Tab-separated table of C-alpha atoms and ligand atoms in Angstrom:
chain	number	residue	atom	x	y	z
X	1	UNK	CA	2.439	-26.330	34.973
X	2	UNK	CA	3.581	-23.428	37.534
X	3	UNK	CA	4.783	-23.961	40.668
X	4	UNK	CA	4.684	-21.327	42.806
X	5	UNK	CA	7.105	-21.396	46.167
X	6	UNK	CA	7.037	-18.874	49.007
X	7	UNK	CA	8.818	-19.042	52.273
X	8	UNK	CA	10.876	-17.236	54.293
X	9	UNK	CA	14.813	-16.356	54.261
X	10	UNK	CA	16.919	-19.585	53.836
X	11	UNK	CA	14.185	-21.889	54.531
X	12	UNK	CA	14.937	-23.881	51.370
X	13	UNK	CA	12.602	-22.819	49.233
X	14	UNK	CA	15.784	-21.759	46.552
X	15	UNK	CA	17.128	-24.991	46.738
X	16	UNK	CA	13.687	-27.093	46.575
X	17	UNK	CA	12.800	-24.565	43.294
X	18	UNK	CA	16.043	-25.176	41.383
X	19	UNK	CA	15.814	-28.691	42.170
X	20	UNK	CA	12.068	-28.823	40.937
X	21	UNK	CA	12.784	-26.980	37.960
X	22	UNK	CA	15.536	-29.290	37.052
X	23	UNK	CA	12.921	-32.244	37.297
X	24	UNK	CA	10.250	-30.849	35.477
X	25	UNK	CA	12.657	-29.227	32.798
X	26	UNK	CA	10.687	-25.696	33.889
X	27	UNK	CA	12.357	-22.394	33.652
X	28	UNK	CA	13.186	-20.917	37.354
X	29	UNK	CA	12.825	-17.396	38.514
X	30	UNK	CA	14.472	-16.775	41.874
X	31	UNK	CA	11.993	-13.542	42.723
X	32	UNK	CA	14.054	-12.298	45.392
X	33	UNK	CA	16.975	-11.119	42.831
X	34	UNK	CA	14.160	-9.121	41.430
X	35	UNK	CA	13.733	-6.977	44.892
X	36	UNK	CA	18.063	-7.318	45.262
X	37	UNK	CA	18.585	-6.123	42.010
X	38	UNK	CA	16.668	-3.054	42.653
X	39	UNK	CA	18.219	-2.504	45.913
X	40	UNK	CA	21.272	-3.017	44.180
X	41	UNK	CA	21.030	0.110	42.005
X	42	UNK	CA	19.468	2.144	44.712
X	43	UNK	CA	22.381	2.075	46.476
X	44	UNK	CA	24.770	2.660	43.778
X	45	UNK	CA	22.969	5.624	43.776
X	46	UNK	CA	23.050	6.423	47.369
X	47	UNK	CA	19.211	6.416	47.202
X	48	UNK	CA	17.931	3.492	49.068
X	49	UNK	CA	15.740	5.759	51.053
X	50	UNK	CA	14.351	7.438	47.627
X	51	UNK	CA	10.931	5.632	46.657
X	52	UNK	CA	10.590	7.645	43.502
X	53	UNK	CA	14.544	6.074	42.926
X	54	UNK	CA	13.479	2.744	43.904
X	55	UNK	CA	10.098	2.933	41.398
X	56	UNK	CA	12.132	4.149	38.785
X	57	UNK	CA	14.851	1.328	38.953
X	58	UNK	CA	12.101	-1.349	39.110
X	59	UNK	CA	10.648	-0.123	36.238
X	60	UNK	CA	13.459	-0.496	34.318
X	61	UNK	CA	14.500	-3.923	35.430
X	62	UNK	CA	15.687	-6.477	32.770
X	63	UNK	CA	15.209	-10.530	33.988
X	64	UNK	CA	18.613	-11.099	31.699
X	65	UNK	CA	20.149	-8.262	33.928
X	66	UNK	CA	20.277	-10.260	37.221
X	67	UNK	CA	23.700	-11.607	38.501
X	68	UNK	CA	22.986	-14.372	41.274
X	69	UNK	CA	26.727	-14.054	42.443
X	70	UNK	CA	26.700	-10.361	43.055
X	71	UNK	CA	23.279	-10.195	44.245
X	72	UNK	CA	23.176	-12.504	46.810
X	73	UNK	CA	24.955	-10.716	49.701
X	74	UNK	CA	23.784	-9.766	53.678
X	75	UNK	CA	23.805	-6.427	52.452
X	76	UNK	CA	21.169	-6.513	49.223
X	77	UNK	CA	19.185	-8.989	51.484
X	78	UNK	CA	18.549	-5.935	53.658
X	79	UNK	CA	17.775	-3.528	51.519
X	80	UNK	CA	15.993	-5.676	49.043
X	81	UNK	CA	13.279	-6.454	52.105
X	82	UNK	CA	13.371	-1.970	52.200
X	83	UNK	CA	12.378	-1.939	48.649
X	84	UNK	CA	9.963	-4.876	48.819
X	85	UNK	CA	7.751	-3.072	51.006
X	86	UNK	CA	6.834	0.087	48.741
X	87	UNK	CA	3.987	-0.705	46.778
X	88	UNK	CA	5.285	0.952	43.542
X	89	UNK	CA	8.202	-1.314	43.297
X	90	UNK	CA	6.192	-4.532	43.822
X	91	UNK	CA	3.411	-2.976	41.479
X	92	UNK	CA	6.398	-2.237	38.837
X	93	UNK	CA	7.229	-6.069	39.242
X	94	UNK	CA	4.331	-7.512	38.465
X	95	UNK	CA	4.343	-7.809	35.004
X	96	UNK	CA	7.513	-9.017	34.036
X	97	UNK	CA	6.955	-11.992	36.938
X	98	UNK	CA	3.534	-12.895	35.707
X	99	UNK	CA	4.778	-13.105	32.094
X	100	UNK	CA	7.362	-15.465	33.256
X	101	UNK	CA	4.924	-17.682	35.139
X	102	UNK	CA	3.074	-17.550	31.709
X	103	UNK	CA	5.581	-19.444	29.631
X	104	UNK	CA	3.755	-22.387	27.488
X	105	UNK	CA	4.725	-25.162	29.301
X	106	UNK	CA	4.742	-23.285	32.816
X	107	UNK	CA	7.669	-22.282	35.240
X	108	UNK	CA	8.854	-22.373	38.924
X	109	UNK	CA	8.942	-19.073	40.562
X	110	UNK	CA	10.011	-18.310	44.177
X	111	UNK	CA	9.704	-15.687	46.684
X	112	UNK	CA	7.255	-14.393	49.370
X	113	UNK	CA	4.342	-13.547	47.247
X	114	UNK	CA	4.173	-16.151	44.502
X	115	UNK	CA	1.442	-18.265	45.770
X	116	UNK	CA	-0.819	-15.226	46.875
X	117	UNK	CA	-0.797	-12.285	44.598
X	118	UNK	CA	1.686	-13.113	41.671
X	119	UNK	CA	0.435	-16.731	40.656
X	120	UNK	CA	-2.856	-17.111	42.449
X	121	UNK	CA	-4.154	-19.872	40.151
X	122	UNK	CA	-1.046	-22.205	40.166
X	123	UNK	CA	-2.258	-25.924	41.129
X	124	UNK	CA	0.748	-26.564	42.832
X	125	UNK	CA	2.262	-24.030	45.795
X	126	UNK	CA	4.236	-24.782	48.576
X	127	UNK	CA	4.897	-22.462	51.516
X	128	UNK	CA	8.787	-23.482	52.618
X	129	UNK	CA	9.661	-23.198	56.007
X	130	UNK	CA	11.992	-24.017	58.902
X	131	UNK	CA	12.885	-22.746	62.489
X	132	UNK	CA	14.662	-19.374	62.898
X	133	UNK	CA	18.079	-21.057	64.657
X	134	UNK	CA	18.208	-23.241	61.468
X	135	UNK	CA	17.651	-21.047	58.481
X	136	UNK	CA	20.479	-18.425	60.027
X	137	UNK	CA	22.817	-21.155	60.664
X	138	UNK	CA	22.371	-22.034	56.395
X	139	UNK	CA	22.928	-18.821	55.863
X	140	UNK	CA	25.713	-18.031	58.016
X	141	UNK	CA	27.584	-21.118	56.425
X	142	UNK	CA	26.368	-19.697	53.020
X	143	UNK	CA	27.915	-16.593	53.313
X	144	UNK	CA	30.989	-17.729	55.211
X	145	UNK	CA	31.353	-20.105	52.092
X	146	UNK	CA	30.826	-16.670	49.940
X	147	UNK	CA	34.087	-14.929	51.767
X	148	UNK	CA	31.643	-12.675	53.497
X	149	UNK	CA	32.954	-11.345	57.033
X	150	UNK	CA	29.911	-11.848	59.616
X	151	UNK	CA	29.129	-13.803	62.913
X	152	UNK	CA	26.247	-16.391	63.291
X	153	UNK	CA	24.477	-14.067	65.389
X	154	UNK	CA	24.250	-10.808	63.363
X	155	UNK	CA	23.218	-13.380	60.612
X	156	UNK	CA	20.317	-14.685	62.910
X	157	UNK	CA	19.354	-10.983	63.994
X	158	UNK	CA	19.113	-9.860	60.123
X	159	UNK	CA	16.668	-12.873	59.441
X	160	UNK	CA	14.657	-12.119	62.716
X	161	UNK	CA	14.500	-8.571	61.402
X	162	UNK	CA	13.929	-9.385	57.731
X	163	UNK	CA	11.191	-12.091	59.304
X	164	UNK	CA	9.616	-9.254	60.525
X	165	UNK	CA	9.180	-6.447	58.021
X	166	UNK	CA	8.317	-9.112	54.881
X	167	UNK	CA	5.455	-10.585	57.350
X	168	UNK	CA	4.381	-7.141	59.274
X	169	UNK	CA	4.513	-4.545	55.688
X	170	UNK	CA	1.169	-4.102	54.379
X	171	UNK	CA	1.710	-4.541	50.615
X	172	UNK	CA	1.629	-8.242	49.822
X	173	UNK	CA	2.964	-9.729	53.046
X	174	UNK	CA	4.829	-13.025	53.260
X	175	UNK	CA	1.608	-15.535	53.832
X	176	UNK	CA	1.356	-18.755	53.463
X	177	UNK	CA	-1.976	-19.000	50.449
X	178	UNK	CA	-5.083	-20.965	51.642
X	179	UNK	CA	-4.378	-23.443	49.383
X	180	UNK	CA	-0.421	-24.204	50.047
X	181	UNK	CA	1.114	-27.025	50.975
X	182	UNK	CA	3.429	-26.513	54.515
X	183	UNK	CA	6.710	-28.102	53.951
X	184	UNK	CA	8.880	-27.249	57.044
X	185	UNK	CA	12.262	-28.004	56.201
X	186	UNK	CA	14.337	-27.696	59.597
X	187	UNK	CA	14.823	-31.448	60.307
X	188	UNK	CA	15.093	-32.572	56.906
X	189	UNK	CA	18.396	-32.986	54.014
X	190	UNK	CA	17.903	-31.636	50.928
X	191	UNK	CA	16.855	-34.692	49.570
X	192	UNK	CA	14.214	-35.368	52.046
X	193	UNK	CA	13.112	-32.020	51.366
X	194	UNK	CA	13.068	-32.536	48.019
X	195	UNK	CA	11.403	-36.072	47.737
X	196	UNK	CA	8.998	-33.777	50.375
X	197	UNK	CA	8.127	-31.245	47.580
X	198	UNK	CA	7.936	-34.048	44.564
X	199	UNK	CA	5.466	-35.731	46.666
X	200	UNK	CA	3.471	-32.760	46.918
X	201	UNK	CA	4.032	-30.986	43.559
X	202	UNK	CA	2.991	-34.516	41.715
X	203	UNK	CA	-0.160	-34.571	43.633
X	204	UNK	CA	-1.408	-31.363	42.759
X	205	UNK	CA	-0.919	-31.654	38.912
S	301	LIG	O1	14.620	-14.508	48.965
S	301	LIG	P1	15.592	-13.358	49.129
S	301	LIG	O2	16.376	-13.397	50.401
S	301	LIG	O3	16.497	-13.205	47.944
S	301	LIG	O4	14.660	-12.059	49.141
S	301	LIG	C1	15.163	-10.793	49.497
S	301	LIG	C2	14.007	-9.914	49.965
S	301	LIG	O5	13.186	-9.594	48.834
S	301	LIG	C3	13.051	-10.556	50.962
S	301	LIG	O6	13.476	-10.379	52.301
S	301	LIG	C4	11.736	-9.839	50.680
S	301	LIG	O7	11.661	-8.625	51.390
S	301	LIG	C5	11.818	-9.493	49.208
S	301	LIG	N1	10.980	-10.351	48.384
S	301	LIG	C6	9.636	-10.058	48.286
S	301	LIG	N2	8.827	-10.760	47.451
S	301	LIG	C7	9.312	-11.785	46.742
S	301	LIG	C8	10.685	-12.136	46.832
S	301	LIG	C9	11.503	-11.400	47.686
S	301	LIG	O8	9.160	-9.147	48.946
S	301	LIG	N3	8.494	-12.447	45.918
């Protein structure tokens, strides 16, 4: 079985996959390290503007490479959504992401494309999704709980702006797949949400 979860920036969909993955006993690929991971290098280099750098570094990814802890500041959020709109990186990406959805036994993968270009064929998607004023104010307690230095409103601007350029790029935009179940998340606990997705996931298998 492969889930496939899309959404955008702290609307749950991380939490919901984890949780869903624990259930079923799936493997879990958070996508989104993927695109940090890359960004990550990039600018280790100083060559986050460099789409030839940011090709190369996708190529040359490794899944057993990727550090949640480290990857998952403001900063890589930014320029992962830089990287994620060059169509060599996300072509470079492909691969490895499909091979993990191809597991026997399936997997749960999350990100913006999952549902519409990486997993097309899963039964079971979900498009995750809640109101702009409460995803930043999860991540602003997120990365206040992380020791990272920033104010609730420069968290709520980089979401609006991120928001923007993952739904407005051309290659593989964050869309919600014909055949995805909405699950808006901004009124609900985690284990609403959760007993939410369940719902839906079990009726699609
Ligand atoms: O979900 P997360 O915040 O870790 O994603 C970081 C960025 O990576 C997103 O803003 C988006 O630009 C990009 N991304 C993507 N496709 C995915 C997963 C993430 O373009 N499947």
């Amino acid at each position: 079985m492969v889930i496939a979860i899309d959404g955008p920036a702290a609307s749950g969909k991380g939490t919901l996959a984890r949780r869903l993955a624990a259930h079923y006993g799936l493997p879990h690929l958070d996508t989104g390290l993927l695109y940090r991971a890359v960004a990550a290098r990039c600018i280790a280099l100083g060559r986050l503007a460099d789409e030839a750098a940011s090709e190369q570094a996708a190529k040359t990814l490794d899944v057993a490479d990727l550090d949640p802890e480290t990857l998952r500041t403001a900063e890589l959020g930014e320029g992962a959504s830089v990287v994620a709109a060059r169509p060599g990186v996300r072509a470079a990406l492909l691969d490895l992401q499909r091979r993990f959805a191809g597991q026997p036994g399936g997997a749960v993968l999350d990100g913006r494309d999952i549902g519409t270009v990486i997993c097309p064929e899963a039964p079971a998607k979900l498009f995750v999704t809640a109101r702009p004023d409460v995803r930043a104010e999860r991540r602003f307690r997120e990365l206040l709980g992380r020791g990272e230095d920033i104010s609730y409103d420069a968290v709520l601007a980089d979401i609006l702006k991120r928001d923007e350029r993952d739904s407005g790029r051309s290659s593989a935009p964050l869309l919600k797949a014909d055949d995805a179940v909405l699950l808006d998340t901004s009124d609900l606990g985690i284990e609403a949400a959760f007993a939410a997705a369940l719902a839906m996931v079990e009726a699609r298998r």
